[in-house]
């Protein structure tokens, strides 16, 4: 797929097909007479009025509804324009012109990303690959900065694809050491520093929570740390942390068999963090960013950790294990403890497929957002709105009592009935945090269960766009300005 910005009217471009986004009840002015007439007819017959989600194909033109201008968000074009991919295929179009005139400048960015998202297929394990049939995409836009926005969009879209690519890998291929190797490879390719701790180093450094989770598998755990120095020498660190459980069987607290295969996506947080890191140099982000991903495979065996074990985490805090299936918060306890001790980050965003409770609460539409700093929460919320990766803020402080243990500092489960499971999991993580921090529970958003016109099933790469948007913003929170 080759994208270009054309500073022209969409009708002046040569293409096999055209995509015309229309606001609800917009006038047909500007259309060729034949088109305007057809569109009026379609409106009368209630075939197309421009409502969000509507589409109508006529004479090589795919009309898509944008809804009302008042509620329009440019990021909604990810799905709206991505959603035309199937219709374009049915039209047999190899080249397409997309009308972006009359829309905000960043429309070109989301249109390009939307089509790339929609075209993504994971076929690593198929001999017959799906060929890409859509060759040329011309984005008709007279916005002066459209070309620059397109260039950035292609970097972001590639990062999303990269995250989806490794997240979709099966656990016999993407086991902890293999993911760590990918991290090292990407670091070499993009000029980042990368350190990986294997079991020996994890042991020597007291990462006993990661070791506990990984103890049941012959595929030992790893901790990968990547550094990107885009800021000044004395600038503070901003941290990304990701849960990388390459397969979550539940361990001794074994999960039911149905849908257990989906637990290969329990490494989504790590994949998203790694892909975002690899994109930072290309986006020339002016910050010092450190990423920590905790990689482990959670399996039952004679060497597996067990319910009632007490583990001393990296930070020194003891954890009573009451359920080995609450392993994500275990590995994150060490990852967070490590990053605060070694880097003193002024802002941290951590992503994890942490709880089924979050899926129940927010579905596949929103990630749960938790945090301890209003300014950082506001920034992440803004990056969410801007990028299209939707988050919804959830309560946290009220649940800290739920993770107090009778015999250790904390226990790894909350309410006995699982009440507020996403919030109690976040309250557990908070015990290992010592600075402004946002936790995104991406359990519901990180893979797509039913195929959509704009998204095939499997890994979604949710979070890459949000992280890159957040890290690209120049504004710093008050916390980031007061260097610790
Ligand atoms: N990886 C799972 C969370 C999950 C479940 C993600 C379903 C996506 C879909 C996590 O490790 C887990 O098993 N959490 C438990 C916690 C419980 C044992 C306190 C859960 O949500 O049931
Ligand atoms: Mn689990
Ligand atoms: Zn898990």
Coordinates of C-alpha atoms and ligand atoms in Angstrom, one line a residue:
X1 CA 0.0 0.0 0.0
X2 CA 1.4 3.3 -1.1
X3 CA 0.0 6.5 0.4
X4 CA 0.3 10.0 -0.8
X5 CA -1.3 13.4 0.0
X6 CA -2.7 15.2 -3.0
X7 CA -3.4 18.8 -2.5
X8 CA -6.4 18.7 -4.9
X9 CA -10.1 18.2 -5.2
X10 CA -10.9 14.5 -4.9
X11 CA -12.6 14.6 -8.4
X12 CA -9.4 15.8 -10.0
X13 CA -7.6 12.6 -9.1
X14 CA -7.3 9.5 -11.2
X15 CA -8.3 6.4 -9.2
X16 CA -10.3 3.1 -9.6
X17 CA -12.5 4.1 -6.7
X18 CA -13.2 7.0 -4.3
X19 CA -14.2 7.2 -0.7
X20 CA -16.4 10.2 0.2
X21 CA -17.0 10.8 3.9
X22 CA -20.2 12.8 4.5
X23 CA -21.6 14.5 7.6
X24 CA -25.1 13.7 8.5
X25 CA -27.6 15.7 6.3
X26 CA -24.9 17.6 4.5
X27 CA -25.7 19.3 1.2
X28 CA -24.7 17.7 -2.0
X29 CA -22.9 20.8 -3.1
X30 CA -19.5 20.1 -4.7
X31 CA -20.5 16.8 -6.2
X32 CA -20.8 16.2 -9.9
X33 CA -24.4 16.6 -10.9
X34 CA -25.0 12.8 -11.5
X35 CA -23.6 12.0 -8.0
X36 CA -25.5 14.7 -6.3
X37 CA -28.7 13.4 -7.9
X38 CA -28.0 9.8 -6.9
X39 CA -27.2 10.9 -3.3
X40 CA -30.4 12.8 -3.0
X41 CA -32.3 9.7 -4.2
X42 CA -30.4 7.6 -1.7
X43 CA -31.4 10.0 1.1
X44 CA -35.1 9.8 0.1
X45 CA -35.0 6.0 0.0
X46 CA -33.3 6.0 3.4
X47 CA -30.3 4.2 2.0
X48 CA -27.8 6.8 3.1
X49 CA -28.0 10.0 5.1
X50 CA -24.5 10.3 6.6
X51 CA -25.2 8.8 10.0
X52 CA -22.1 7.4 11.7
X53 CA -21.6 3.8 10.6
X54 CA -23.6 4.1 7.4
X55 CA -22.1 3.4 4.0
X56 CA -23.4 3.4 0.5
X57 CA -21.7 2.4 -2.8
X58 CA -22.6 4.1 -6.1
X59 CA -20.7 4.1 -9.3
X60 CA -17.3 3.4 -7.8
X61 CA -17.8 5.8 -4.9
X62 CA -18.0 4.6 -1.3
X63 CA -20.0 7.1 0.7
X64 CA -19.4 6.8 4.5
X65 CA -21.3 8.6 7.2
X66 CA -19.4 10.8 9.7
X67 CA -22.4 11.5 11.9
X68 CA -23.0 15.1 13.2
X69 CA -20.2 17.6 12.8
X70 CA -20.6 18.6 16.5
X71 CA -19.7 15.1 17.8
X72 CA -17.1 14.3 15.2
X73 CA -13.7 13.1 16.4
X74 CA -10.9 12.7 13.8
X75 CA -9.8 9.4 15.4
X76 CA -13.2 8.0 14.5
X77 CA -11.9 7.8 10.9
X78 CA -9.8 4.9 12.0
X79 CA -12.9 2.7 11.9
X80 CA -14.9 4.7 9.4
X81 CA -12.3 4.8 6.6
X82 CA -10.8 1.4 7.7
X83 CA -14.3 0.1 7.4
X84 CA -14.3 0.8 3.6
X85 CA -11.5 -1.7 3.0
X86 CA -14.0 -4.6 2.2
X87 CA -16.2 -2.4 -0.1
X88 CA -13.1 -1.3 -2.0
X89 CA -12.0 -4.9 -2.4
X90 CA -15.5 -5.8 -3.8
X91 CA -15.2 -2.9 -6.2
X92 CA -11.9 -4.4 -7.4
X93 CA -10.1 -1.1 -6.8
X94 CA -6.3 -1.1 -6.9
X95 CA -6.1 2.6 -6.5
X96 CA -8.4 4.8 -4.4
X97 CA -8.8 8.5 -3.8
X98 CA -10.1 9.4 -0.3
X99 CA -11.6 12.9 0.2
X100 CA -10.2 14.5 3.2
X101 CA -11.0 18.1 2.2
X102 CA -13.3 19.9 4.6
X103 CA -12.0 17.7 7.5
X104 CA -9.4 18.7 10.1
X105 CA -5.8 18.2 8.9
X106 CA -5.1 15.1 11.0
X107 CA -7.9 13.3 9.2
X108 CA -5.3 12.1 6.7
X109 CA -3.4 10.5 9.6
X110 CA -6.4 8.5 10.8
X111 CA -7.6 7.5 7.3
X112 CA -4.2 6.1 6.5
X113 CA -3.9 4.3 9.8
X114 CA -7.4 3.0 9.5
X115 CA -6.8 1.4 6.1
X116 CA -3.5 -0.2 7.3
X117 CA -5.2 -1.5 10.4
X118 CA -8.0 -3.0 8.3
X119 CA -5.6 -4.6 5.8
X120 CA -3.6 -6.3 8.5
X121 CA -3.6 -10.1 8.4
X122 CA -1.5 -12.5 10.5
X123 CA -0.3 -15.2 8.1
X124 CA 3.1 -16.1 9.5
X125 CA 2.1 -19.7 9.7
X126 CA 0.3 -20.1 6.4
X127 CA 2.2 -21.1 3.3
X128 CA -0.2 -19.1 1.2
X129 CA 0.0 -15.4 2.2
X130 CA -2.8 -13.0 1.7
X131 CA -1.7 -10.7 -1.1
X132 CA -2.3 -7.0 -0.7
X133 CA -4.5 -5.8 -3.6
X134 CA -4.9 -2.2 -2.7
X135 CA -1.9 -0.5 -4.2
X136 CA -2.3 3.2 -4.2
X137 CA -4.1 5.4 -1.8
X138 CA -4.3 9.1 -2.6
X139 CA -5.5 11.3 0.2
X140 CA -7.1 14.5 -1.2
X141 CA -6.2 17.2 1.3
X142 CA -5.3 20.8 0.9
X143 CA -4.3 21.1 4.6
X144 CA -0.7 22.6 4.6
X145 CA 0.8 20.1 7.1
X146 CA -0.9 17.0 5.7
X147 CA 2.2 15.4 4.3
X148 CA 4.0 15.6 7.6
X149 CA 1.0 14.1 9.4
X150 CA 0.9 11.3 6.9
X151 CA 4.6 10.5 7.4
X152 CA 4.1 10.3 11.2
X153 CA 0.9 8.2 10.7
X154 CA 2.8 5.6 8.7
X155 CA 5.3 5.2 11.5
X156 CA 2.6 4.8 14.1
X157 CA 0.6 2.4 11.9
X158 CA 3.8 0.3 11.4
X159 CA 4.3 0.2 15.2
X160 CA 0.7 -1.0 15.7
X161 CA 1.3 -3.8 13.2
X162 CA 4.6 -4.7 14.8
X163 CA 2.8 -5.1 18.2
X164 CA 0.1 -7.2 16.6
X165 CA 2.6 -9.3 14.9
X166 CA 4.4 -10.4 18.0
X167 CA 1.3 -10.6 20.1
X168 CA -0.3 -13.0 17.6
X169 CA 2.6 -15.4 17.9
X170 CA 1.8 -18.6 19.7
X171 CA 3.4 -19.3 23.1
X172 CA 5.6 -22.2 21.8
X173 CA 7.3 -19.6 19.6
X174 CA 7.0 -16.4 21.7
X175 CA 8.1 -17.8 25.0
X176 CA 9.8 -15.3 27.4
X177 CA 13.4 -15.7 26.1
X178 CA 12.2 -15.4 22.5
X179 CA 10.2 -12.1 23.2
X180 CA 13.3 -10.8 25.1
X181 CA 15.4 -11.6 22.0
X182 CA 12.9 -9.7 19.8
X183 CA 13.3 -6.8 22.2
X184 CA 17.1 -7.0 21.8
X185 CA 16.8 -7.2 18.0
X186 CA 14.5 -4.2 17.8
X187 CA 16.8 -2.2 20.2
X188 CA 19.8 -2.9 17.9
X189 CA 17.8 -1.9 14.9
X190 CA 16.6 1.4 16.4
X191 CA 19.6 2.4 18.5
X192 CA 18.1 1.7 21.9
X193 CA 20.0 0.3 24.9
X194 CA 18.6 -3.1 26.0
X195 CA 19.4 -5.3 29.0
X196 CA 17.8 -8.7 29.6
X197 CA 17.9 -10.5 32.9
X198 CA 17.7 -14.3 32.7
X199 CA 16.7 -16.5 35.7
X200 CA 20.2 -16.3 37.2
X201 CA 20.2 -12.5 37.2
X202 CA 16.6 -12.3 38.3
X203 CA 17.5 -14.5 41.3
X204 CA 20.7 -12.5 42.1
X205 CA 18.6 -9.3 42.0
X206 CA 15.7 -10.5 44.1
X207 CA 13.0 -10.6 41.4
X208 CA 11.3 -13.4 43.3
X209 CA 7.7 -12.6 42.1
X210 CA 8.7 -13.0 38.5
X211 CA 10.6 -16.1 39.3
X212 CA 7.6 -17.5 41.2
X213 CA 5.3 -17.1 38.2
X214 CA 7.8 -18.5 35.8
X215 CA 8.8 -21.3 38.0
X216 CA 6.4 -23.8 36.6
X217 CA 7.7 -23.7 33.1
X218 CA 10.8 -25.0 31.4
X219 CA 10.7 -21.7 29.5
X220 CA 12.3 -19.5 32.1
X221 CA 11.2 -15.9 32.8
X222 CA 13.0 -12.8 31.7
X223 CA 13.1 -9.1 32.5
X224 CA 13.8 -6.8 29.5
X225 CA 14.8 -3.2 30.0
X226 CA 15.1 -0.7 27.1
X227 CA 16.4 2.8 27.2
X228 CA 15.7 5.6 24.7
X229 CA 17.4 8.8 25.3
X230 CA 15.6 11.5 23.3
X231 CA 15.8 14.1 26.0
X232 CA 18.6 16.1 27.6
X233 CA 21.3 14.5 29.8
X234 CA 19.7 15.8 33.0
X235 CA 16.1 15.2 32.0
X236 CA 14.2 12.7 34.1
X237 CA 13.0 9.3 33.0
X238 CA 9.5 8.6 31.8
X239 CA 8.7 4.9 32.2
X240 CA 6.6 2.3 30.3
X241 CA 5.9 -1.0 32.0
X242 CA 4.3 -4.0 30.3
X243 CA 2.9 -7.4 31.5
X244 CA 4.4 -10.1 29.3
X245 CA 2.9 -13.4 30.4
X246 CA 3.5 -15.4 27.2
X247 CA 0.9 -17.9 28.2
X248 CA -1.4 -17.8 31.3
X249 CA -2.8 -21.3 32.1
X250 CA -3.6 -20.0 35.6
X251 CA -0.9 -22.3 37.0
X252 CA -1.9 -24.5 40.0
X253 CA -5.1 -22.4 40.2
X254 CA -5.7 -23.8 36.7
X255 CA -8.1 -21.9 34.4
X256 CA -11.1 -23.7 32.7
X257 CA -10.2 -25.2 29.3
X258 CA -12.7 -23.1 27.3
X259 CA -10.9 -20.1 25.8
X260 CA -7.6 -20.9 27.5
X261 CA -6.0 -20.5 24.1
X262 CA -6.7 -16.8 24.3
X263 CA -4.2 -16.5 27.1
X264 CA -1.4 -16.3 24.6
X265 CA -2.5 -12.6 24.4
X266 CA -1.5 -12.2 28.0
X267 CA 1.7 -10.7 26.7
X268 CA -0.1 -7.8 25.0
X269 CA 1.1 -5.1 27.4
X270 CA 4.8 -6.1 26.8
X271 CA 4.2 -6.2 23.0
X272 CA 2.6 -2.8 22.9
X273 CA 5.4 -1.3 25.1
X274 CA 8.2 -2.8 22.9
X275 CA 6.6 -1.7 19.6
X276 CA 6.1 1.9 21.0
X277 CA 9.7 2.0 22.1
X278 CA 11.0 1.0 18.7
X279 CA 9.0 3.8 17.1
X280 CA 10.3 6.6 19.4
X281 CA 13.5 7.4 17.4
X282 CA 11.6 7.7 14.1
X283 CA 9.2 10.1 15.8
X284 CA 12.1 12.0 17.3
X285 CA 10.4 12.1 20.7
X286 CA 12.3 14.5 23.0
X287 CA 12.1 12.5 26.2
X288 CA 14.2 10.0 28.0
X289 CA 12.0 6.9 28.1
X290 CA 12.7 3.6 29.8
X291 CA 10.6 0.5 29.2
X292 CA 10.4 -2.5 31.5
X293 CA 8.7 -5.7 30.4
X294 CA 8.2 -8.7 32.7
X295 CA 8.2 -11.9 30.8
X296 CA 7.0 -15.3 32.2
X297 CA 5.0 -18.3 31.4
X298 CA 2.4 -19.3 34.0
X299 CA 2.1 -23.1 34.0
X300 CA 1.3 -25.8 36.6
X301 CA 4.1 -28.3 37.4
X302 CA 6.1 -29.7 40.3
X303 CA 8.1 -26.6 40.4
X304 CA 5.2 -24.2 40.0
X305 CA 4.4 -21.7 42.8
X306 CA 1.3 -22.5 44.8
X307 CA -1.6 -20.9 46.6
X308 CA -0.4 -19.9 50.1
X309 CA 3.2 -19.3 49.1
X310 CA 4.7 -16.1 50.5
X311 CA 7.1 -14.4 48.1
X312 CA 9.5 -11.5 48.8
X313 CA 9.3 -9.1 45.9
X314 CA 12.1 -7.0 44.4
X315 CA 11.0 -4.0 46.6
X316 CA 11.2 -6.1 49.7
X317 CA 7.5 -6.2 50.2
X318 CA 6.1 -9.7 50.9
X319 CA 3.2 -11.1 48.9
X320 CA 0.9 -13.8 50.0
X321 CA -0.1 -15.8 47.0
X322 CA -3.7 -16.9 47.3
X323 CA -4.4 -17.6 43.6
X324 CA -1.6 -18.4 41.1
X325 CA -3.9 -17.1 38.3
X326 CA -3.4 -13.6 39.7
X327 CA 0.1 -13.8 38.2
X328 CA 0.1 -10.5 36.2
X329 CA 0.2 -8.4 39.3
X330 CA 3.0 -10.6 40.6
X331 CA 5.3 -10.0 37.7
X332 CA 4.3 -6.3 37.6
X333 CA 5.2 -5.9 41.3
X334 CA 8.8 -6.7 40.5
X335 CA 8.8 -4.7 37.2
X336 CA 7.4 -1.6 39.0
X337 CA 9.6 -2.1 42.0
X338 CA 12.6 -2.3 39.7
X339 CA 11.8 0.8 37.6
X340 CA 11.1 3.0 40.6
X341 CA 14.3 1.9 42.4
X342 CA 16.6 2.2 39.4
X343 CA 15.2 5.0 37.3
X344 CA 13.0 7.1 39.6
X345 CA 10.6 7.9 36.7
X346 CA 8.6 11.1 37.0
X347 CA 5.7 9.5 35.0
X348 CA 4.9 5.9 34.5
X349 CA 2.3 4.3 32.3
X350 CA 1.9 0.6 32.7
X351 CA -0.2 -1.7 30.5
X352 CA -1.5 -5.2 31.4
X353 CA -4.1 -7.7 30.4
X354 CA -4.8 -7.9 34.1
X355 CA -8.3 -8.9 34.9
X356 CA -11.4 -10.6 33.5
X357 CA -13.3 -8.2 35.7
X358 CA -12.2 -5.4 33.5
X359 CA -13.6 -7.1 30.4
X360 CA -16.9 -7.6 32.3
X361 CA -17.0 -3.9 33.2
X362 CA -15.9 -2.2 30.0
X363 CA -16.0 -4.8 27.2
X364 CA -13.8 -4.6 24.2
X365 CA -14.5 -0.9 23.9
X366 CA -12.5 0.7 26.7
X367 CA -9.4 -0.1 28.7
X368 CA -9.7 0.5 32.4
X369 CA -7.6 3.5 33.6
X370 CA -6.4 3.7 37.1
X371 CA -3.9 6.1 38.7
X372 CA -2.5 8.1 41.6
X373 CA -1.9 11.4 39.9
X374 CA -4.7 13.6 38.5
X375 CA -2.3 15.5 36.1
X376 CA -0.9 12.4 34.6
X377 CA -4.4 10.8 34.4
X378 CA -5.6 13.9 32.5
X379 CA -2.7 13.6 30.1
X380 CA -3.3 10.0 29.4
X381 CA -7.0 10.7 29.0
X382 CA -6.2 13.4 26.5
X383 CA -3.9 11.1 24.6
X384 CA -6.6 8.5 24.5
X385 CA -9.2 11.0 23.0
X386 CA -6.7 12.2 20.5
X387 CA -5.4 8.7 19.5
X388 CA -8.6 6.7 19.4
X389 CA -7.4 4.2 22.0
X390 CA -10.4 4.6 24.4
X391 CA -9.9 4.5 28.1
X392 CA -12.4 4.9 31.0
X393 CA -11.3 6.0 34.4
X394 CA -12.0 3.6 37.3
X395 CA -11.8 4.0 41.1
X396 CA -8.8 2.8 43.0
X397 CA -8.0 4.3 46.4
X398 CA -11.1 2.9 48.1
X399 CA -9.8 -0.7 47.5
X400 CA -6.5 -0.7 49.2
X401 CA -7.8 -2.5 52.3
X402 CA -8.9 -5.4 50.1
X403 CA -5.3 -6.4 49.4
X404 CA -4.0 -6.4 52.9
X405 CA -2.8 -9.9 54.0
X406 CA -3.0 -11.5 57.4
X407 CA 0.5 -12.9 57.2
X408 CA 2.4 -10.8 54.6
X409 CA 2.4 -7.2 53.5
X410 CA -0.1 -7.8 50.6
X411 CA -2.1 -10.6 49.1
X412 CA -2.5 -11.2 45.5
X413 CA -6.3 -11.4 45.5
X414 CA -9.0 -8.9 46.6
X415 CA -12.5 -9.5 47.7
X416 CA -13.3 -13.2 48.2
X417 CA -16.2 -12.9 45.8
X418 CA -14.1 -11.2 43.2
X419 CA -16.0 -7.9 43.7
X420 CA -14.4 -4.9 41.9
X421 CA -11.7 -7.3 40.6
X422 CA -10.1 -4.7 38.3
X423 CA -9.9 -2.1 41.1
X424 CA -8.5 -4.5 43.7
X425 CA -5.8 -5.6 41.1
X426 CA -4.9 -2.0 40.6
X427 CA -4.8 -1.4 44.3
X428 CA -2.3 -4.2 44.6
X429 CA -0.1 -2.7 42.0
X430 CA -0.2 0.7 43.7
X431 CA 1.7 -0.9 46.7
X432 CA 4.7 -1.1 44.4
X433 CA 4.5 2.4 43.0
X434 CA 6.3 5.4 44.2
X435 CA 5.6 8.2 41.8
X436 CA 2.9 9.4 39.3
X437 CA 1.6 6.3 37.7
X438 CA -1.3 5.2 35.4
X439 CA -2.3 1.6 35.0
X440 CA -4.2 0.6 31.9
X441 CA -6.1 -2.7 32.2
X442 CA -6.2 -3.8 28.5
X443 CA -7.7 -7.2 29.1
X444 CA -10.8 -6.4 27.0
X445 CA -9.2 -4.2 24.3
X446 CA -6.0 -6.1 23.4
X447 CA -7.6 -8.7 21.1
X448 CA -10.6 -8.8 18.9
X449 CA -12.9 -11.8 19.1
X450 CA -15.1 -11.3 16.1
X451 CA -13.9 -10.0 12.7
X452 CA -14.8 -6.4 11.9
X453 CA -14.5 -4.6 8.5
X454 CA -11.8 -2.4 10.1
X455 CA -10.1 -5.1 12.2
X456 CA -9.4 -8.8 11.8
X457 CA -9.5 -11.2 14.8
X458 CA -6.6 -11.5 17.1
X459 CA -4.2 -8.9 18.6
X460 CA -5.3 -5.3 18.2
X461 CA -2.1 -3.4 19.2
X462 CA -4.3 -1.3 21.6
X463 CA -2.2 1.2 23.5
X464 CA 0.6 1.8 20.9
X465 CA -1.2 4.8 19.5
X466 CA -2.0 6.1 22.9
X467 CA 1.5 5.8 24.2
X468 CA 3.0 7.4 21.1
X469 CA 0.5 10.3 21.3
X470 CA 1.2 10.7 25.0
X471 CA 5.0 10.6 24.6
X472 CA 4.9 13.0 21.6
X473 CA 3.0 15.7 23.6
X474 CA 5.3 18.5 24.6
X475 CA 3.3 19.4 27.8
X476 CA 4.7 18.0 30.9
X477 CA 2.9 17.5 34.2
X478 CA 3.9 19.5 37.2
X479 CA 5.4 16.4 38.5
X480 CA 7.7 16.0 35.5
X481 CA 8.9 19.6 35.9
X482 CA 9.9 19.2 39.5
X483 CA 12.8 16.8 39.0
X484 CA 13.2 14.5 41.9
Ligands
LIG1 N1 -4.7 -12.7 32.3 C1 -5.7 -12.8 33.2 C2 -6.8 -11.8 33.0 C3 -7.7 -12.0 31.8 C4 -8.8 -12.8 31.8 C5 -7.4 -11.3 30.6 C6 -9.6 -12.9 30.8 C7 -8.3 -11.4 29.5 C8 -9.3 -12.2 29.6 C9 -5.2 -12.7 34.6 O1 -3.9 -13.2 34.8 C10 -6.1 -13.4 35.5 O2 -6.2 -14.6 35.4 N2 -6.8 -12.7 36.4 C11 -7.7 -13.3 37.3 C12 -7.5 -12.7 38.7 C13 -8.2 -13.4 39.8 C14 -7.6 -14.8 39.9 C15 -8.1 -12.6 41.0 C16 -9.1 -13.1 36.8 O3 -9.4 -12.0 36.2 O4 -10.0 -14.0 36.9
LIG2 MN1 -4.0 -15.2 35.3
LIG3 ZN1 -2.7 -13.2 33.2

